[in-house]
Amino acid sequence: MESGMEEIPVKVAVRIRPLLSKEVLHNHQVCVRLVPNTQQIIIGKDRVFTFDFVFSKNSTQEEVYTVCIKPLLVSLTEGYNATVFAYGQTGSGKTYTIGGGHIASVAEDEKGIIPRAIQELFQHISENRNTDFHVKVSYIEVYKEELRDLLELETSVKEIHIREDEKGNTVIVGAKEFQVECADEVISLLESGNAARHTGVTQMNEHSSRSHAIFTISICQKQPAEPQKITDAAQDSSWKSVQVIASKFHFVDLAGSERVTKTGNTGERFKESIQINSGLLALGNVISALGDPKRKSVHIPYRDAKITRILKDSLGGNAKTVMITCISPSSSDFDESLNSLKYANRAKNIRNKPVVNYNPDQDRIDEMELEIRLLREALQNQQVSNQCSHDLNQERTRISSLEEQLTRLQVQCFSYRNCVDEALPFLVDLHDDVSLKRSQRDRLQSWITMVQEVRKEALSVQETDTRTGTSQEPHHITILQLKRELKKCQQALVMDEEVFSQKDHELQMLQNQIKTLLQENEEQLESLKEAQETHRLQNEKMVEQQIFIDKLKEKLEKFTDVETLDFSSACADGPAVVASARRPYSVPLTKSLLHSFHPPPETETRKVYTSPPTFSLSRVMAEFRARSQMILSNIEDQDKVLHCHLSDHSDEEEENAGSKKKTSFKHSINRTWTRKQASMCFLPDLSDMKCQVDKSRSSNKSGLQTDTTTGEEIDSLQKSHVFNMQKLKNSELRLTEAKQKMRELALNIKMKEELIKELDAQSVSRQYSLKIAKLEQEFEQAKMELAETQKRLQELESKELRDVPEKTKLQKEFRKKMDAAKLKVQ
């Protein structure tokens, strides 16, 4: 009947889908790779898993079918049940692999497992004309823990139930089964079923399966019986020459395991997700329990969900099963892929016991015949035992009558003994005293001798009885008593055994509970260790980041110190030569120079408003030269001492420029000068300068040769110096502004440090590099600005130093002219 009950493991295949175009676009990294020429997968850095079959991203649908499913189809035609189910997260390619999509619109080479299996099955049927095949299909889905018929949508969900037949196989009652004759009929039914399936749009997949779908092909084949069966038929008339085999093939497309945070589900989708995940959790628990090496003592929780009840035969039951685990290679799906691989790894340990499924009616007849045979034997035994009991009753009756007879004889014997005992002494006396005839005497003597002998025998028998302690009761009575006692003891023993077995069962349950608790404890310890390790790594990362921030701060401070030193030294080397002591930064530099030549025209100090540099240094110097030339030409033209008027005019001019700068500075946004503003502010000055430069060029031809007065030259020299110092002061203010910017940057860095501390470690690790890059950019910009300011300052200072020999030259010429004037006066 059964062709072997050997256990075979569930075959496990893993298929890695290629990266999607949007994943490539977002630069996702691949975290799963195959080990060449092996059936091994490496996930992450070093997690290695081995499976029965491994398919890479380049694997074709035909390759998956040929390697995994073709052997199952062969087993189906031989009479074994078969199951293939696809497992994995949402969007990992389960429906594509199983072929549960829109089949008609799919290219031939893209077709999945179901269409290929259907075509091959009908090809096999057409090749085997001798065998009579009947093929039926059914298609149901488990949606929100309710069974729904996809082929007969009018069927109420309450009409479909999961039951177990008399052999313990799981069957779905109430689902419509369609008799089919060709592959096209099956494909059309599959298409209509797929159209009725619950699918929905999630962030991970446009057509995400929201239910578990089970497509079942049932085949019933009538074929001639094997020769051995025919020989049996000669002996037993119940065997027929035709053998009927019924087998089923389940194709299961599970809904994707998913994280709600990733799929972005809300409302009804969210409720679906909960139901899907609870069903898959139950499936995972069943796989874990079946894959447990000590599973003989572990309860298998098939009844926790509908999908696990349906797959009871497929997992650990009467079926040949292949589990195809589909995974995504993207590093963003690392956790889900790892979980899927762990489940697949556990499923390898599941052992099934597939048997050939002969016609259940034939099996039922055989069972009934066996039962009849057993009942006949039991009846015969009963009759024999009844006969025995009848004989025993007769024997008992006979024994009781014999016992009564014996008692009567014993009483008679006793009374006779008493008579003899009384007669014996009298006759002895008579024998001695009375003279009797010889014949009488002899008779009496022989009688006395006989009585004495009888007495002796009786005494000896009594002694023997007392010595051996033999009971006076008959043996059969003792046997009956012993039998009764034995029966009582046996009953007591049975009760004790029941108590012991109950206690053993309780002990076993307690041991199982202890094992489960120990296992849970170990798992918790492992998870705790993992959490500690993660915490440690995060701490290390935070410490590294803090060290890096401290280094940056140190560099910034050093840089600031260096800049301050450079600036102070530059000031000390430059204009401070004229001043007696090193001046503070807030005091204008022009005062010391004005005091050295003549007292200033005004006692109060003017405020100077600076702005970011809008002109290059060459333009500033050109302006400075143009002004000095203009003043000189004016002096030469007028030939009057107008130093006071000129100085006032110059001051006014500078004040006007300062006020212009002030207003423009106020109105500018974020301290940034646009080109338009800059051109508006400086346009009049530039045009004025051009005129002045032209004038100075024309007047320069006469130059210093035709000069007669000398006071104006000194005044002009002073004015040029004042103007130059003003420019220097402007540069200083720019430098302070750059420093202010650096201080703001330092504050910004501090704020960002605090923000970094508050942020989650994971987001920090992603965004930190960007922030650091930004800070470094700002830092570089500040450095450049500072360097530029310093360069300009040095250039101005060097200009100042170049003007000193020019000044001495002018002084010498002035002295010569003074001497000439004196001579003229004399």
PDB file of N, CA and C in Angstrom, residues 29 39 79 98 114 294 715 776-777 787:
ATOM      1  N   GLN A  29      23.434  50.120  -2.389  1.00  0.00           N
ATOM      2  CA  GLN A  29      24.545  49.174  -2.467  1.00  0.00           C
ATOM      3  C   GLN A  29      23.999  47.741  -2.403  1.00  0.00           C
ATOM      4  N   GLN A  39      26.516  26.329  -3.457  1.00  0.00           N
ATOM      5  CA  GLN A  39      25.126  26.757  -3.197  1.00  0.00           C
ATOM      6  C   GLN A  39      25.113  27.613  -1.930  1.00  0.00           C
ATOM      7  N   GLY A  79       2.051   9.935  -7.945  1.00  0.00           N
ATOM      8  CA  GLY A  79       1.059   9.764  -6.872  1.00  0.00           C
ATOM      9  C   GLY A  79       1.395  10.452  -5.569  1.00  0.00           C
ATOM     10  N   ILE A  98       6.473  32.733  -8.922  1.00  0.00           N
ATOM     11  CA  ILE A  98       5.438  31.693  -8.887  1.00  0.00           C
ATOM     12  C   ILE A  98       4.553  31.768 -10.121  1.00  0.00           C
ATOM     13  N   ILE A 114       3.794  28.363 -12.263  1.00  0.00           N
ATOM     14  CA  ILE A 114       2.464  27.743 -12.465  1.00  0.00           C
ATOM     15  C   ILE A 114       2.185  27.482 -13.948  1.00  0.00           C
ATOM     16  N   LYS A 294      15.057  18.927  18.425  1.00  0.00           N
ATOM     17  CA  LYS A 294      14.365  18.163  19.480  1.00  0.00           C
ATOM     18  C   LYS A 294      12.852  18.278  19.281  1.00  0.00           C
ATOM     19  N   ASP A 715      51.071 120.603   3.050  1.00  0.00           N
ATOM     20  CA  ASP A 715      49.644 120.325   3.319  1.00  0.00           C
ATOM     21  C   ASP A 715      49.134 119.148   2.491  1.00  0.00           C
ATOM     22  N   GLU A 776      33.952  72.750   6.839  1.00  0.00           N
ATOM     23  CA  GLU A 776      35.304  72.904   6.284  1.00  0.00           C
ATOM     24  C   GLU A 776      35.313  73.939   5.161  1.00  0.00           C
ATOM     25  N   GLN A 777      34.219  73.914   4.351  1.00  0.00           N
ATOM     26  CA  GLN A 777      34.089  74.877   3.247  1.00  0.00           C
ATOM     27  C   GLN A 777      34.056  76.302   3.796  1.00  0.00           C
ATOM     28  N   ALA A 787      43.199  85.920   4.625  1.00  0.00           N
ATOM     29  CA  ALA A 787      44.475  86.025   3.897  1.00  0.00           C
ATOM     30  C   ALA A 787      44.453  87.228   2.952  1.00  0.00           C
TER      31      ALA A 787
END
